[in-house]
mmCIF file with all atom_site columns, C-alpha atoms in Angstrom:
data_model
loop_
_atom_site.group_PDB
_atom_site.id
_atom_site.type_symbol
_atom_site.label_atom_id
_atom_site.label_alt_id
_atom_site.label_comp_id
_atom_site.label_asym_id
_atom_site.label_entity_id
_atom_site.label_seq_id
_atom_site.pdbx_PDB_ins_code
_atom_site.Cartn_x
_atom_site.Cartn_y
_atom_site.Cartn_z
_atom_site.occupancy
_atom_site.B_iso_or_equiv
_atom_site.pdbx_formal_charge
_atom_site.auth_seq_id
_atom_site.auth_comp_id
_atom_site.auth_asym_id
_atom_site.auth_atom_id
_atom_site.pdbx_PDB_model_num
ATOM 1   C CA . MET A 1 1   ? 0.033   -0.139 -0.062  1.00 0.00 ? 1   MET A CA 1
ATOM 2   C CA . ARG A 1 2   ? 0.974   3.633  -0.948  1.00 0.00 ? 2   ARG A CA 1
ATOM 3   C CA . LYS A 1 3   ? 1.757   5.644  2.157   1.00 0.00 ? 3   LYS A CA 1
ATOM 4   C CA . ILE A 1 4   ? 0.640   9.229  1.935   1.00 0.00 ? 4   ILE A CA 1
ATOM 5   C CA . ASN A 1 5   ? 3.447   11.390 3.008   1.00 0.00 ? 5   ASN A CA 1
ATOM 6   C CA . ASN A 1 6   ? 1.524   15.050 3.159   1.00 0.00 ? 6   ASN A CA 1
ATOM 7   C CA . ALA A 1 7   ? -1.543  15.853 3.119   1.00 0.00 ? 7   ALA A CA 1
ATOM 8   C CA . TRP A 1 8   ? -2.727  20.168 2.674   1.00 0.00 ? 8   TRP A CA 1
ATOM 9   C CA . ILE A 1 9   ? -6.172  21.301 4.403   1.00 0.00 ? 9   ILE A CA 1
ATOM 10  C CA . ILE A 1 10  ? -6.549  24.311 2.712   1.00 0.00 ? 10  ILE A CA 1
ATOM 11  C CA . ASP A 1 11  ? -10.028 25.960 4.287   1.00 0.00 ? 11  ASP A CA 1
ATOM 12  C CA . ASP A 1 12  ? -10.651 29.124 6.302   1.00 0.00 ? 12  ASP A CA 1
ATOM 13  C CA . ASP A 1 13  ? -12.372 27.488 9.236   1.00 0.00 ? 13  ASP A CA 1
ATOM 14  C CA . LYS A 1 14  ? -10.034 26.851 11.938  1.00 0.00 ? 14  LYS A CA 1
ATOM 15  C CA . ILE A 1 15  ? -12.287 24.326 13.945  1.00 0.00 ? 15  ILE A CA 1
ATOM 16  C CA . LEU A 1 16  ? -12.846 22.323 10.805  1.00 0.00 ? 16  LEU A CA 1
ATOM 17  C CA . SER A 1 17  ? -9.071  22.344 9.922   1.00 0.00 ? 17  SER A CA 1
ATOM 18  C CA . TYR A 1 18  ? -8.607  20.707 13.415  1.00 0.00 ? 18  TYR A CA 1
ATOM 19  C CA . VAL A 1 19  ? -10.558 18.210 13.228  1.00 0.00 ? 19  VAL A CA 1
ATOM 20  C CA . LEU A 1 20  ? -9.742  17.016 10.267  1.00 0.00 ? 20  LEU A CA 1
ATOM 21  C CA . GLN A 1 21  ? -6.265  16.951 11.050  1.00 0.00 ? 21  GLN A CA 1
ATOM 22  C CA . ARG A 1 22  ? -7.339  14.795 14.254  1.00 0.00 ? 22  ARG A CA 1
ATOM 23  C CA . MET A 1 23  ? -9.388  12.772 12.216  1.00 0.00 ? 23  MET A CA 1
ATOM 24  C CA . MET A 1 24  ? -6.574  11.941 9.559   1.00 0.00 ? 24  MET A CA 1
ATOM 25  C CA . GLY A 1 25  ? -4.437  11.282 12.729  1.00 0.00 ? 25  GLY A CA 1
ATOM 26  C CA . SER A 1 26  ? -6.493  8.585  14.549  1.00 0.00 ? 26  SER A CA 1
ATOM 27  C CA . VAL A 1 27  ? -6.732  6.734  10.711  1.00 0.00 ? 27  VAL A CA 1
ATOM 28  C CA . ASP A 1 28  ? -2.911  7.118  10.201  1.00 0.00 ? 28  ASP A CA 1
ATOM 29  C CA . PHE A 1 29  ? -4.207  9.051  6.754   1.00 0.00 ? 29  PHE A CA 1
ATOM 30  C CA . CYS A 1 30  ? -0.731  10.430 6.469   1.00 0.00 ? 30  CYS A CA 1
ATOM 31  C CA . ASP A 1 31  ? 2.802   11.237 8.102   1.00 0.00 ? 31  ASP A CA 1
ATOM 32  C CA . ASN A 1 32  ? 2.602   15.189 7.592   1.00 0.00 ? 32  ASN A CA 1
ATOM 33  C CA . VAL A 1 33  ? -0.785  17.790 7.499   1.00 0.00 ? 33  VAL A CA 1
ATOM 34  C CA . GLU A 1 34  ? -0.456  21.640 6.276   1.00 0.00 ? 34  GLU A CA 1
ATOM 35  C CA . ILE A 1 35  ? -3.054  23.846 7.147   1.00 0.00 ? 35  ILE A CA 1
ATOM 36  C CA . PHE A 1 36  ? -3.388  26.602 4.551   1.00 0.00 ? 36  PHE A CA 1
ATOM 37  C CA . GLN A 1 37  ? -6.180  29.609 5.345   1.00 0.00 ? 37  GLN A CA 1
ATOM 38  C CA . ASN A 1 38  ? -6.832  30.319 1.859   1.00 0.00 ? 38  ASN A CA 1
ATOM 39  C CA . GLY A 1 39  ? -5.915  29.611 -1.670  1.00 0.00 ? 39  GLY A CA 1
ATOM 40  C CA . LYS A 1 40  ? -3.863  32.207 -2.079  1.00 0.00 ? 40  LYS A CA 1
ATOM 41  C CA . GLU A 1 41  ? -1.397  30.640 0.802   1.00 0.00 ? 41  GLU A CA 1
ATOM 42  C CA . ALA A 1 42  ? -1.321  27.467 -0.695  1.00 0.00 ? 42  ALA A CA 1
ATOM 43  C CA . ILE A 1 43  ? -0.458  28.906 -3.878  1.00 0.00 ? 43  ILE A CA 1
ATOM 44  C CA . ASN A 1 44  ? 2.157   30.759 -2.451  1.00 0.00 ? 44  ASN A CA 1
ATOM 45  C CA . HIS A 1 45  ? 3.747   27.645 -0.934  1.00 0.00 ? 45  HIS A CA 1
ATOM 46  C CA . LEU A 1 46  ? 3.233   25.527 -3.995  1.00 0.00 ? 46  LEU A CA 1
ATOM 47  C CA . SER A 1 47  ? 5.055   27.538 -6.369  1.00 0.00 ? 47  SER A CA 1
ATOM 48  C CA . ALA A 1 48  ? 8.155   27.929 -3.835  1.00 0.00 ? 48  ALA A CA 1
ATOM 49  C CA . ILE A 1 49  ? 8.337   24.151 -3.553  1.00 0.00 ? 49  ILE A CA 1
ATOM 50  C CA . GLN A 1 50  ? 7.147   22.867 -6.994  1.00 0.00 ? 50  GLN A CA 1
ATOM 51  C CA . GLN A 1 51  ? 10.542  21.877 -7.918  1.00 0.00 ? 51  GLN A CA 1
ATOM 52  C CA . ASN A 1 52  ? 11.203  19.432 -4.660  1.00 0.00 ? 52  ASN A CA 1
ATOM 53  C CA . PRO A 1 53  ? 8.738   16.497 -5.071  1.00 0.00 ? 53  PRO A CA 1
ATOM 54  C CA . GLU A 1 54  ? 8.891   14.979 -1.724  1.00 0.00 ? 54  GLU A CA 1
ATOM 55  C CA . SER A 1 55  ? 7.524   18.465 -0.116  1.00 0.00 ? 55  SER A CA 1
ATOM 56  C CA . LEU A 1 56  ? 5.006   18.421 -2.845  1.00 0.00 ? 56  LEU A CA 1
ATOM 57  C CA . PRO A 1 57  ? 1.179   17.318 -1.271  1.00 0.00 ? 57  PRO A CA 1
ATOM 58  C CA . ASP A 1 58  ? -0.090  13.491 -2.578  1.00 0.00 ? 58  ASP A CA 1
ATOM 59  C CA . VAL A 1 59  ? -3.467  14.998 -1.245  1.00 0.00 ? 59  VAL A CA 1
ATOM 60  C CA . ILE A 1 60  ? -5.235  18.453 -0.989  1.00 0.00 ? 60  ILE A CA 1
ATOM 61  C CA . LEU A 1 61  ? -8.686  18.735 0.919   1.00 0.00 ? 61  LEU A CA 1
ATOM 62  C CA . LEU A 1 62  ? -9.782  22.008 -0.600  1.00 0.00 ? 62  LEU A CA 1
ATOM 63  C CA . ASP A 1 63  ? -12.685 24.248 0.369   1.00 0.00 ? 63  ASP A CA 1
ATOM 64  C CA . LEU A 1 64  ? -14.703 26.369 -2.235  1.00 0.00 ? 64  LEU A CA 1
ATOM 65  C CA . ASN A 1 65  ? -15.748 29.391 -0.308  1.00 0.00 ? 65  ASN A CA 1
ATOM 66  C CA . MET A 1 66  ? -12.562 31.556 1.502   1.00 0.00 ? 66  MET A CA 1
ATOM 67  C CA . PRO A 1 67  ? -11.684 35.018 1.604   1.00 0.00 ? 67  PRO A CA 1
ATOM 68  C CA . ILE A 1 68  ? -8.673  36.545 -0.334  1.00 0.00 ? 68  ILE A CA 1
ATOM 69  C CA . MET A 1 69  ? -8.499  33.277 -3.032  1.00 0.00 ? 69  MET A CA 1
ATOM 70  C CA . ASP A 1 70  ? -10.929 31.142 -2.873  1.00 0.00 ? 70  ASP A CA 1
ATOM 71  C CA . GLY A 1 71  ? -11.405 27.412 -4.097  1.00 0.00 ? 71  GLY A CA 1
ATOM 72  C CA . TRP A 1 72  ? -12.456 28.073 -7.637  1.00 0.00 ? 72  TRP A CA 1
ATOM 73  C CA . GLN A 1 73  ? -9.331  30.314 -8.161  1.00 0.00 ? 73  GLN A CA 1
ATOM 74  C CA . PHE A 1 74  ? -7.422  28.194 -6.359  1.00 0.00 ? 74  PHE A CA 1
ATOM 75  C CA . LEU A 1 75  ? -7.889  25.428 -8.876  1.00 0.00 ? 75  LEU A CA 1
ATOM 76  C CA . ASP A 1 76  ? -8.003  27.488 -12.160 1.00 0.00 ? 76  ASP A CA 1
ATOM 77  C CA . GLU A 1 77  ? -4.048  28.702 -10.732 1.00 0.00 ? 77  GLU A CA 1
ATOM 78  C CA . PHE A 1 78  ? -3.257  24.975 -10.000 1.00 0.00 ? 78  PHE A CA 1
ATOM 79  C CA . GLU A 1 79  ? -4.229  23.210 -13.295 1.00 0.00 ? 79  GLU A CA 1
ATOM 80  C CA . LYS A 1 80  ? -1.579  25.999 -14.642 1.00 0.00 ? 80  LYS A CA 1
ATOM 81  C CA . ILE A 1 81  ? 1.645   24.957 -12.468 1.00 0.00 ? 81  ILE A CA 1
ATOM 82  C CA . LYS A 1 82  ? 3.343   21.822 -14.047 1.00 0.00 ? 82  LYS A CA 1
ATOM 83  C CA . LEU A 1 83  ? 4.212   19.776 -11.126 1.00 0.00 ? 83  LEU A CA 1
ATOM 84  C CA . ASP A 1 84  ? 6.258   16.485 -11.263 1.00 0.00 ? 84  ASP A CA 1
ATOM 85  C CA . LYS A 1 85  ? 4.242   14.438 -8.903  1.00 0.00 ? 85  LYS A CA 1
ATOM 86  C CA . LYS A 1 86  ? 0.478   13.397 -9.230  1.00 0.00 ? 86  LYS A CA 1
ATOM 87  C CA . VAL A 1 87  ? -1.191  15.107 -6.770  1.00 0.00 ? 87  VAL A CA 1
ATOM 88  C CA . THR A 1 88  ? -4.898  13.905 -5.770  1.00 0.00 ? 88  THR A CA 1
ATOM 89  C CA . LEU A 1 89  ? -7.323  16.742 -4.729  1.00 0.00 ? 89  LEU A CA 1
ATOM 90  C CA . TYR A 1 90  ? -10.627 16.503 -2.950  1.00 0.00 ? 90  TYR A CA 1
ATOM 91  C CA . ILE A 1 91  ? -13.475 19.535 -2.913  1.00 0.00 ? 91  ILE A CA 1
ATOM 92  C CA . VAL A 1 92  ? -14.406 19.816 0.786   1.00 0.00 ? 92  VAL A CA 1
ATOM 93  C CA . SER A 1 93  ? -17.380 22.162 0.713   1.00 0.00 ? 93  SER A CA 1
ATOM 94  C CA . SER A 1 94  ? -20.267 22.773 2.530   1.00 0.00 ? 94  SER A CA 1
ATOM 95  C CA . SER A 1 95  ? -22.084 23.378 -1.056  1.00 0.00 ? 95  SER A CA 1
ATOM 96  C CA . ILE A 1 96  ? -24.875 21.531 -2.113  1.00 0.00 ? 96  ILE A CA 1
ATOM 97  C CA . ASP A 1 97  ? -25.469 23.535 -5.387  1.00 0.00 ? 97  ASP A CA 1
ATOM 98  C CA . ILE A 1 98  ? -25.833 21.675 -8.498  1.00 0.00 ? 98  ILE A CA 1
ATOM 99  C CA . GLN A 1 99  ? -23.702 24.191 -10.346 1.00 0.00 ? 99  GLN A CA 1
ATOM 100 C CA . ASP A 1 100 ? -20.443 23.998 -8.182  1.00 0.00 ? 100 ASP A CA 1
ATOM 101 C CA . HIS A 1 101 ? -20.815 20.200 -8.868  1.00 0.00 ? 101 HIS A CA 1
ATOM 102 C CA . ASN A 1 102 ? -20.824 20.107 -12.185 1.00 0.00 ? 102 ASN A CA 1
ATOM 103 C CA . LYS A 1 103 ? -18.506 22.893 -12.441 1.00 0.00 ? 103 LYS A CA 1
ATOM 104 C CA . ALA A 1 104 ? -16.269 20.386 -10.549 1.00 0.00 ? 104 ALA A CA 1
ATOM 105 C CA . LYS A 1 105 ? -16.546 17.741 -12.995 1.00 0.00 ? 105 LYS A CA 1
ATOM 106 C CA . ASP A 1 106 ? -14.673 20.341 -15.484 1.00 0.00 ? 106 ASP A CA 1
ATOM 107 C CA . TYR A 1 107 ? -10.988 20.420 -13.651 1.00 0.00 ? 107 TYR A CA 1
ATOM 108 C CA . LYS A 1 108 ? -9.333  17.434 -14.345 1.00 0.00 ? 108 LYS A CA 1
ATOM 109 C CA . THR A 1 109 ? -7.260  17.717 -11.319 1.00 0.00 ? 109 THR A CA 1
ATOM 110 C CA . VAL A 1 110 ? -10.490 17.053 -8.707  1.00 0.00 ? 110 VAL A CA 1
ATOM 111 C CA . SER A 1 111 ? -10.829 13.842 -7.653  1.00 0.00 ? 111 SER A CA 1
ATOM 112 C CA . ASP A 1 112 ? -14.103 14.064 -5.878  1.00 0.00 ? 112 ASP A CA 1
ATOM 113 C CA . PHE A 1 113 ? -16.683 16.207 -4.765  1.00 0.00 ? 113 PHE A CA 1
ATOM 114 C CA . LEU A 1 114 ? -17.400 15.947 -0.703  1.00 0.00 ? 114 LEU A CA 1
ATOM 115 C CA . ILE A 1 115 ? -20.158 17.679 1.519   1.00 0.00 ? 115 ILE A CA 1
ATOM 116 C CA . LYS A 1 116 ? -18.823 18.821 4.614   1.00 0.00 ? 116 LYS A CA 1
ATOM 117 C CA . PRO A 1 117 ? -18.861 17.607 7.477   1.00 0.00 ? 117 PRO A CA 1
ATOM 118 C CA . ILE A 1 118 ? -16.944 14.676 6.262   1.00 0.00 ? 118 ILE A CA 1
ATOM 119 C CA . GLY A 1 119 ? -16.490 12.215 8.889   1.00 0.00 ? 119 GLY A CA 1
ATOM 120 C CA . LYS A 1 120 ? -13.601 9.070  9.380   1.00 0.00 ? 120 LYS A CA 1
ATOM 121 C CA . LYS A 1 121 ? -15.441 6.599  6.742   1.00 0.00 ? 121 LYS A CA 1
ATOM 122 C CA . GLN A 1 122 ? -14.613 9.155  4.300   1.00 0.00 ? 122 GLN A CA 1
ATOM 123 C CA . ILE A 1 123 ? -11.277 9.914  5.055   1.00 0.00 ? 123 ILE A CA 1
ATOM 124 C CA . GLU A 1 124 ? -11.024 6.121  5.404   1.00 0.00 ? 124 GLU A CA 1
ATOM 125 C CA . GLN A 1 125 ? -12.256 6.215  1.687   1.00 0.00 ? 125 GLN A CA 1
ATOM 126 C CA . MET A 1 126 ? -9.415  8.621  0.751   1.00 0.00 ? 126 MET A CA 1
ATOM 127 C CA . ILE A 1 127 ? -6.933  6.484  1.820   1.00 0.00 ? 127 ILE A CA 1
ATOM 128 C CA . HIS A 1 128 ? -8.511  3.407  0.062   1.00 0.00 ? 128 HIS A CA 1
ATOM 129 C CA . SER A 1 129 ? -8.969  5.516  -3.577  1.00 0.00 ? 129 SER A CA 1
ATOM 130 C CA . TYR A 1 130 ? -5.510  6.771  -3.419  1.00 0.00 ? 130 TYR A CA 1
ATOM 131 C CA . ASN A 1 131 ? -4.121  3.306  -3.117  1.00 0.00 ? 131 ASN A CA 1
ATOM 132 C CA . GLN A 1 132 ? -5.970  2.315  -6.756  1.00 0.00 ? 132 GLN A CA 1
#
């Protein structure tokens, strides 16, 4: 089984980010979790480390509604960056708007759209999907 080394949570909700990080730890999801408060912080960090595959995230959990740079803007920028590593990206949002779900399908980098709140079962499913 492939191990997830680095996971990123990009979400402005500090409580949700903390809970997600704790759940990930409880199911041995990955070795390292980094949290970013908005898409701009994450893109800036990604741009700085893009030449170092070991530092790149294996999995990103992305919220859509954030200040400064929202999830859609992050995705637009993310898809422009050439990475030497496949990154599995999940949208994790409270949006139940069918337009958001359909729009997510337009991004080749999005693996799935999960509705908040997510639980251990979804985290375990991410591990299983990552290893297929």
